[in-house]
Tab-separated table of C-alpha atoms (C1' of nucleotides) in Angstrom:
chain	number	residue	atom	x	y	z
A	1	MET	CA	-10.206	15.212	5.334
A	2	MET	CA	-11.390	13.306	5.012
A	3	PHE	CA	-9.732	10.784	5.475
A	4	SER	CA	-11.164	6.742	4.250
A	5	LYS	CA	-11.979	3.980	5.909
A	6	SER	CA	-8.432	2.716	4.808
A	7	LEU	CA	-6.371	5.648	6.073
A	8	GLU	CA	-8.376	5.581	9.350
A	9	TYR	CA	-8.056	2.072	10.123
A	10	ALA	CA	-4.276	3.002	9.129
A	11	LEU	CA	-3.702	5.378	11.465
A	12	ARG	CA	-5.254	3.209	14.769
A	13	ALA	CA	-3.024	0.403	13.838
A	14	VAL	CA	0.045	2.492	13.158
A	15	ILE	CA	-0.210	4.166	16.522
A	16	TYR	CA	-1.583	1.378	18.062
A	17	LEU	CA	1.973	-0.768	16.952
A	18	CYS	CA	4.242	2.286	17.680
A	19	ASN	CA	3.188	2.097	21.640
A	20	GLU	CA	2.219	-2.006	21.734
A	21	SER	CA	4.844	-3.555	20.054
A	22	SER	CA	8.483	-3.937	19.055
A	23	GLU	CA	11.099	-6.484	17.290
A	24	HIS	CA	10.488	-8.736	20.737
A	25	ALA	CA	6.518	-8.335	20.923
A	26	LYS	CA	5.238	-8.756	17.880
A	27	LEU	CA	1.335	-8.557	16.876
A	28	ASN	CA	-0.951	-10.408	15.242
A	29	ILE	CA	-3.801	-9.354	12.796
A	30	ASN	CA	-6.090	-10.619	15.320
A	31	GLN	CA	-4.394	-8.627	18.210
A	32	ILE	CA	-4.714	-5.492	16.180
A	33	SER	CA	-7.733	-5.377	14.833
A	34	THR	CA	-9.234	-6.585	17.648
A	35	ALA	CA	-7.771	-3.729	20.047
A	36	ILE	CA	-9.085	-1.144	17.341
A	37	ASP	CA	-12.498	-2.127	16.454
A	38	SER	CA	-12.032	-2.520	12.884
A	39	PRO	CA	-12.561	-5.083	10.381
A	40	GLU	CA	-9.755	-7.932	10.545
A	41	PRO	CA	-9.240	-8.927	7.180
A	42	PHE	CA	-9.703	-5.734	5.711
A	43	THR	CA	-6.638	-4.119	8.561
A	44	ALA	CA	-5.001	-7.190	7.247
A	45	LYS	CA	-4.671	-5.888	3.669
A	46	ILE	CA	-4.112	-2.407	4.665
A	47	LEU	CA	-1.153	-3.378	7.171
A	48	GLN	CA	0.301	-5.416	4.024
A	49	THR	CA	0.950	-2.151	1.798
A	50	LEU	CA	2.162	-0.705	5.431
A	51	VAL	CA	4.885	-3.032	5.345
A	52	ARG	CA	5.221	-3.184	1.642
A	53	ARG	CA	6.422	0.203	2.116
A	54	ASN	CA	8.530	-0.573	4.823
A	55	ILE	CA	5.969	1.864	7.177
A	56	ILE	CA	5.828	-1.039	9.364
A	57	ALA	CA	7.252	-4.790	9.850
A	58	SER	CA	6.169	-8.028	9.855
A	59	THR	CA	7.388	-11.896	10.272
A	60	LYS	CA	5.422	-14.724	9.385
A	61	GLY	CA	5.277	-18.150	10.753
A	62	PRO	CA	4.830	-18.468	15.109
A	63	GLY	CA	5.783	-15.388	17.401
A	64	GLY	CA	5.002	-13.907	14.171
A	65	GLY	CA	3.221	-10.694	13.301
A	66	PHE	CA	3.401	-6.980	12.876
A	67	PHE	CA	5.461	-4.485	14.997
A	68	ILE	CA	7.197	-0.996	15.047
A	69	ASP	CA	10.900	-1.376	16.015
A	70	SER	CA	11.075	1.651	18.716
A	71	LYS	CA	14.618	2.690	17.280
A	72	ALA	CA	13.058	3.257	13.727
A	73	LYS	CA	12.925	6.344	12.550
A	74	PRO	CA	10.105	9.037	13.342
A	75	ILE	CA	7.285	8.160	10.595
A	76	PRO	CA	5.496	11.436	9.081
A	77	VAL	CA	1.331	10.944	9.366
A	78	ILE	CA	2.041	11.656	5.598
A	79	ASP	CA	3.625	8.776	4.893
A	80	ILE	CA	0.583	6.686	5.980
A	81	VAL	CA	-1.700	9.263	3.503
A	82	ASP	CA	0.421	9.065	0.450
A	83	ALA	CA	0.029	4.879	1.717
A	84	THR	CA	-3.547	4.495	1.959
A	85	ASP	CA	-5.349	7.359	-0.273
A	86	GLY	CA	-2.664	9.026	-1.772
A	87	ARG	CA	-2.229	13.104	-2.739
A	88	SER	CA	-4.879	13.249	-5.212
A	89	ALA	CA	-7.100	14.929	-2.686
A	90	PHE	CA	-4.853	17.994	-2.146
A	91	GLU	CA	-3.706	18.448	-5.461
A	92	ARG	CA	-6.741	18.222	-7.589
A	93	CYS	CA	-9.202	20.992	-8.463
A	94	GLY	CA	-11.940	21.674	-4.976
A	95	LEU	CA	-14.965	22.221	-7.881
A	96	GLY	CA	-13.446	19.284	-10.002
A	97	LEU	CA	-12.294	21.511	-12.967
A	98	LYS	CA	-9.616	19.567	-15.087
A	99	GLU	CA	-7.877	22.673	-15.527
A	100	CYS	CA	-7.639	24.571	-12.486
A	101	SER	CA	-4.568	26.825	-11.860
A	102	GLU	CA	-3.212	30.320	-10.503
A	103	SER	CA	-3.712	31.879	-14.343
A	104	ARG	CA	-6.986	30.202	-14.537
A	105	PRO	CA	-8.458	29.768	-11.060
A	106	CYS	CA	-11.690	28.033	-9.559
A	107	PRO	CA	-13.562	30.099	-7.276
A	108	ILE	CA	-12.328	28.618	-4.715
A	109	HIS	CA	-8.539	28.333	-5.669
A	110	ASN	CA	-7.186	29.961	-3.430
A	111	GLU	CA	-8.979	29.014	-0.164
A	112	PHE	CA	-8.400	25.456	-1.333
A	113	LYS	CA	-4.893	25.408	-1.986
A	114	SER	CA	-3.977	27.164	1.279
A	115	TYR	CA	-5.840	24.932	3.215
A	116	SER	CA	-4.361	21.798	1.215
A	117	TYR	CA	-1.117	23.469	2.152
A	118	LYS	CA	-1.687	23.907	5.650
A	119	LEU	CA	-2.599	20.214	6.193
A	120	GLN	CA	-0.015	18.982	3.984
A	121	ASN	CA	2.078	21.006	5.937
A	122	LEU	CA	1.092	19.638	9.306
A	123	LEU	CA	0.537	16.131	8.387
A	124	THR	CA	4.249	16.216	7.116
A	125	LYS	CA	5.462	17.910	10.554
A	126	LYS	CA	3.919	15.418	12.483
A	127	THR	CA	4.656	11.747	13.266
A	128	VAL	CA	3.254	8.876	14.177
A	129	GLN	CA	5.427	9.110	16.696
A	130	ASP	CA	3.664	12.475	18.297
A	131	LEU	CA	0.283	11.364	18.177
A	132	ALA	CA	1.447	7.793	20.076
A	133	ARG	CA	2.638	9.658	22.762
A	134	GLY	CA	-0.567	11.229	23.528
A	135	VAL	CA	-1.968	7.496	23.570
A	136	SER	CA	0.341	6.370	26.029
A	137	GLU	CA	0.329	9.378	28.491
A	138	GLY	CA	-3.632	8.754	28.541
A	139	LYS	CA	-4.636	11.967	26.805
A	140	SER	CA	-5.592	10.007	23.626
A	141	PHE	CA	-6.902	7.332	22.544
A	142	VAL	CA	-7.136	4.761	19.605
A	143	THR	CA	-9.602	2.375	20.937
A	144	ASN	CA	-13.407	2.429	21.163
A	145	PHE	CA	-14.799	1.723	24.759
B	1	MET	CA	-12.824	19.376	1.426
B	2	MET	CA	-12.856	16.744	-0.171
B	3	PHE	CA	-16.050	17.455	-1.973
B	4	SER	CA	-18.435	15.127	-3.589
B	5	LYS	CA	-18.735	14.934	-6.938
B	6	SER	CA	-22.265	16.114	-6.437
B	7	LEU	CA	-21.108	18.772	-4.364
B	8	GLU	CA	-18.629	20.441	-6.908
B	9	TYR	CA	-21.575	19.828	-10.088
B	10	ALA	CA	-24.019	21.886	-7.378
B	11	LEU	CA	-21.464	24.821	-6.744
B	12	ARG	CA	-20.416	24.850	-10.587
B	13	ALA	CA	-23.766	24.644	-11.621
B	14	VAL	CA	-25.131	27.724	-8.875
B	15	ILE	CA	-22.269	29.743	-9.580
B	16	TYR	CA	-23.061	29.649	-13.591
B	17	LEU	CA	-27.631	30.160	-12.649
B	18	CYS	CA	-26.196	33.064	-10.296
B	19	ASN	CA	-24.374	34.944	-13.206
B	20	GLU	CA	-26.290	33.550	-16.361
B	21	SER	CA	-29.412	33.227	-15.295
B	22	SER	CA	-32.825	35.413	-14.220
B	23	GLU	CA	-36.801	35.024	-13.562
B	24	HIS	CA	-36.733	36.377	-17.176
B	25	ALA	CA	-33.637	33.895	-18.617
B	26	LYS	CA	-34.144	30.502	-17.641
B	27	LEU	CA	-31.662	28.092	-18.518
B	28	ASN	CA	-32.561	24.069	-19.014
B	29	ILE	CA	-30.524	21.305	-17.909
B	30	ASN	CA	-29.122	21.281	-21.685
B	31	GLN	CA	-27.631	24.516	-21.658
B	32	ILE	CA	-26.357	24.204	-17.696
B	33	SER	CA	-24.258	20.654	-17.914
B	34	THR	CA	-22.986	21.964	-21.214
B	35	ALA	CA	-20.953	25.153	-20.131
B	36	ILE	CA	-20.000	23.434	-16.751
B	37	ASP	CA	-19.177	20.432	-18.519
B	38	SER	CA	-21.016	18.100	-15.879
B	39	PRO	CA	-22.790	14.261	-16.560
B	40	GLU	CA	-26.377	15.984	-17.711
B	41	PRO	CA	-29.085	13.570	-15.739
B	42	PHE	CA	-26.430	13.322	-13.170
B	43	THR	CA	-26.619	17.517	-12.886
B	44	ALA	CA	-30.535	17.492	-13.257
B	45	LYS	CA	-31.015	15.374	-10.181
B	46	ILE	CA	-28.811	17.240	-8.103
B	47	LEU	CA	-30.483	20.955	-9.102
B	48	GLN	CA	-33.669	18.834	-8.551
B	49	THR	CA	-33.079	18.472	-4.521
B	50	LEU	CA	-31.667	22.146	-4.965
B	51	VAL	CA	-34.801	23.637	-5.711
B	52	ARG	CA	-36.793	21.658	-3.111
B	53	ARG	CA	-34.610	23.506	-0.531
B	54	ASN	CA	-35.810	26.403	-2.277
B	55	ILE	CA	-31.897	27.477	-3.161
B	56	ILE	CA	-32.464	27.639	-6.294
B	57	ALA	CA	-36.243	28.173	-8.671
B	58	SER	CA	-37.519	25.987	-11.652
B	59	THR	CA	-40.458	26.292	-14.081
B	60	LYS	CA	-41.817	23.221	-16.102
B	61	GLY	CA	-42.728	23.687	-19.722
B	62	PRO	CA	-41.587	25.785	-22.877
B	63	GLY	CA	-39.464	27.984	-22.061
B	64	GLY	CA	-39.044	27.250	-18.572
B	65	GLY	CA	-35.993	25.742	-16.645
B	66	PHE	CA	-33.425	26.663	-13.498
B	67	PHE	CA	-32.920	30.368	-12.506
B	68	ILE	CA	-31.399	32.061	-9.532
B	69	ASP	CA	-33.613	35.367	-8.892
B	70	SER	CA	-31.162	38.444	-8.857
B	71	LYS	CA	-33.019	39.934	-5.742
B	72	ALA	CA	-32.843	36.232	-3.900
B	73	LYS	CA	-31.399	36.222	-0.939
B	74	PRO	CA	-27.338	35.827	-0.494
B	75	ILE	CA	-26.659	32.076	-0.382
B	76	PRO	CA	-23.762	30.937	1.689
B	77	VAL	CA	-21.655	28.054	0.702
B	78	ILE	CA	-22.493	26.116	3.457
B	79	ASP	CA	-26.067	25.822	2.318
B	80	ILE	CA	-25.127	23.226	-0.840
B	81	VAL	CA	-22.618	21.567	1.125
B	82	ASP	CA	-25.883	21.254	3.592
B	83	ALA	CA	-28.108	20.229	0.139
B	84	THR	CA	-25.836	17.525	-1.313
B	85	ASP	CA	-23.254	16.017	1.348
B	86	GLY	CA	-24.366	17.373	4.905
B	87	ARG	CA	-22.473	18.016	7.675
B	88	SER	CA	-21.508	14.092	8.659
B	89	ALA	CA	-17.292	14.825	7.026
B	90	PHE	CA	-17.446	17.946	9.537
B	91	GLU	CA	-18.592	16.171	12.471
B	92	ARG	CA	-17.000	12.902	13.058
B	93	CYS	CA	-13.720	11.851	14.520
B	94	GLY	CA	-11.050	11.969	11.935
B	95	LEU	CA	-9.618	8.340	12.938
B	96	GLY	CA	-13.450	7.026	12.668
B	97	LEU	CA	-14.085	6.529	15.902
B	98	LYS	CA	-17.640	6.100	17.772
B	99	GLU	CA	-16.750	8.256	20.679
B	100	CYS	CA	-14.335	11.037	20.244
B	101	SER	CA	-14.697	13.936	22.479
B	102	GLU	CA	-13.103	16.840	24.545
B	103	SER	CA	-12.758	13.993	27.486
B	104	ARG	CA	-12.099	11.071	25.411
B	105	PRO	CA	-10.342	12.565	22.459
B	106	CYS	CA	-8.374	10.781	19.177
B	107	PRO	CA	-4.863	11.549	18.910
B	108	ILE	CA	-6.142	14.211	16.050
B	109	HIS	CA	-8.767	15.206	17.413
B	110	ASN	CA	-8.221	19.067	18.090
B	111	GLU	CA	-6.225	19.884	15.078
B	112	PHE	CA	-9.342	18.477	13.163
B	113	LYS	CA	-11.712	20.153	15.240
B	114	SER	CA	-10.037	23.050	14.548
B	115	TYR	CA	-9.685	22.709	11.243
B	116	SER	CA	-13.376	21.353	10.503
B	117	TYR	CA	-14.374	24.443	12.448
B	118	LYS	CA	-12.531	27.166	9.965
B	119	LEU	CA	-13.981	25.447	7.438
B	120	GLN	CA	-17.532	25.807	8.078
B	121	ASN	CA	-16.742	29.243	8.981
B	122	LEU	CA	-15.705	29.780	5.671
B	123	LEU	CA	-18.177	28.147	4.098
B	124	THR	CA	-20.609	30.057	6.170
B	125	LYS	CA	-19.773	33.170	5.342
B	126	LYS	CA	-18.573	33.059	1.868
B	127	THR	CA	-21.707	32.937	-0.932
B	128	VAL	CA	-22.538	31.725	-3.731
B	129	GLN	CA	-22.522	35.131	-5.223
B	130	ASP	CA	-19.142	35.976	-3.683
B	131	LEU	CA	-18.328	32.990	-6.038
B	132	ALA	CA	-20.405	34.196	-8.654
B	133	ARG	CA	-18.527	37.636	-8.785
B	134	GLY	CA	-15.256	36.326	-9.426
B	135	VAL	CA	-16.603	34.895	-12.386
B	136	SER	CA	-18.393	37.685	-13.784
B	137	GLU	CA	-15.474	39.518	-13.562
B	138	GLY	CA	-13.029	37.147	-15.415
B	139	LYS	CA	-10.862	36.856	-12.686
B	140	SER	CA	-11.938	33.142	-11.773
B	141	PHE	CA	-14.042	30.098	-13.618
B	142	VAL	CA	-15.898	27.182	-13.714
B	143	THR	CA	-15.653	26.106	-16.510
B	144	ASN	CA	-13.478	23.826	-18.738
B	145	PHE	CA	-11.712	24.917	-21.728
C	1	DC	C1'	11.456	-33.518	9.348
C	2	DC	C1'	6.520	-31.982	10.644
C	3	DA	C1'	2.736	-29.670	12.580
C	4	DA	C1'	0.527	-25.149	13.794
C	5	DT	C1'	1.217	-19.988	13.408
C	6	DA	C1'	0.948	-16.436	11.067
C	7	DA	C1'	1.207	-13.109	7.403
C	8	DA	C1'	1.108	-12.736	1.656
C	9	DG	C1'	-1.649	-13.154	-2.564
C	10	DG	C1'	-5.193	-13.623	-5.271
C	11	DA	C1'	-10.226	-13.563	-6.466
C	12	DT	C1'	-15.194	-12.832	-4.302
C	13	DA	C1'	-18.745	-10.260	-2.022
C	14	DT	C1'	-21.330	-6.094	-1.210
C	15	DA	C1'	-22.256	-0.767	0.348
C	16	DA	C1'	-21.945	3.351	-1.322
C	17	DA	C1'	-20.957	7.226	-5.285
C	18	DG	C1'	-21.459	8.207	-9.151
C	19	DG	C1'	-23.793	8.025	-13.254
C	20	DT	C1'	-28.106	7.078	-16.825
C	21	DC	C1'	-32.954	6.121	-18.804
C	22	DT	C1'	-37.949	6.065	-19.344
C	23	DT	C1'	-42.266	7.300	-17.639
C	24	DT	C1'	-44.796	11.139	-15.581
C	25	DT	C1'	-46.426	15.770	-14.565
C	26	DT	C1'	-46.967	20.761	-16.198
C	27	DA	C1'	-46.612	24.753	-18.265
C	28	DT	C1'	-46.689	27.361	-22.827
C	29	DT	C1'	-47.508	28.220	-27.293
C	30	DG	C1'	-49.553	27.971	-31.996
D	1	DC	C1'	-56.683	21.760	-27.180
D	2	DA	C1'	-53.205	19.514	-29.123
D	3	DA	C1'	-48.297	19.583	-29.605
D	4	DT	C1'	-44.497	20.351	-27.457
D	5	DA	C1'	-40.678	21.980	-24.436
D	6	DA	C1'	-39.043	21.092	-20.199
D	7	DA	C1'	-39.044	19.676	-15.292
D	8	DA	C1'	-40.351	16.127	-11.463
D	9	DA	C1'	-39.307	11.539	-10.620
D	10	DG	C1'	-38.397	6.768	-9.735
D	11	DA	C1'	-36.348	2.610	-11.002
D	12	DC	C1'	-31.964	0.859	-13.352
D	13	DC	C1'	-26.538	0.229	-14.048
D	14	DT	C1'	-21.775	1.348	-13.496
D	15	DT	C1'	-17.645	2.050	-10.788
D	16	DT	C1'	-14.910	2.619	-6.741
D	17	DA	C1'	-14.311	1.869	-1.542
D	18	DT	C1'	-15.064	-1.381	1.652
D	19	DA	C1'	-14.819	-5.725	3.857
D	20	DT	C1'	-14.688	-11.225	3.255
D	21	DC	C1'	-12.914	-15.643	1.994
D	22	DC	C1'	-9.784	-19.148	0.470
D	23	DT	C1'	-5.098	-20.921	-0.675
D	24	DT	C1'	0.101	-20.227	-0.600
D	25	DT	C1'	4.775	-18.973	1.636
D	26	DA	C1'	7.545	-18.525	5.361
D	27	DT	C1'	8.816	-19.380	10.194
D	28	DT	C1'	8.800	-21.397	14.511
D	29	DG	C1'	8.984	-25.270	18.033
D	30	DG	C1'	8.891	-29.723	19.200
DNA sequence: CCAATAAAGGATATAAAGGTCTTTTTATTG
DNA sequence: CAATAAAAAGACCTTTATATCCTTTATTGG
């Protein structure tokens, strides 16, 4: 927190794909960006990087599109973070000091480290499939009205 | 988390002022930005907004500068956040949905809300003076080497 | 094989954050 | 009261994030 736009769209798209796509029911970029209400070409770029990282799959040509195979391994949310924003927000000093460590901490070092650690831990344990389950059960949403 | 550059510089400057300035020992922008190793004109802008919000004080003219009166009330860190970044990062949906609420939550709504709440609470309780104390005691630092 | 479809790739545009520069205003002091 | 020192104000520049557009490549069905 907070998440970049790229990460927001990536997460919404991946959760959506998790529930709505499969090897035999691919979704094209228009269908995805319409569903999750995100800018189409920008979302395309983001999905391309997820494909490159083997987080999602895609095929070209008629009937092609993006999909997540239902028998794919669970995807930790942190994988999406790594693909879009990276870890720098978690790793750099909260006050922007060049050197900030146990031996020479900034005044918020410990608090920051604790939050950062807990959050990374949470993002590592939570999977996209966990989040998708809530959506498929109607308990949560990735679409605007 | 994560903090903007403005907030980082603001916090470092205010903590520094807390320890090193007083009504009778004002510091000019060059002294401050040199000490905390921040871009001088940008830092000046930020301090100006803190003055407008009565978080710190300043006087013009020779011998003038910025200062925090030692008998000033404790300054909650959240006041600096409000002056620079605002609360939007805490308040908007973690996945960027337009409508995200208890009754129609995004898949990370509850986690996000919990972290956001804890963090705002921490920032409300912690004061700049608390942070400055650590620095004056040599336990933490706001300067680069 | 060809026409259509869809992602991939690369160049470009726009907005916001980060940062600088110049001029004006105010205060102090010799 | 003039010279100087310092913040305030406002215009401007740069970089990064966000977003779009156009061309290329791959795939498929007829």
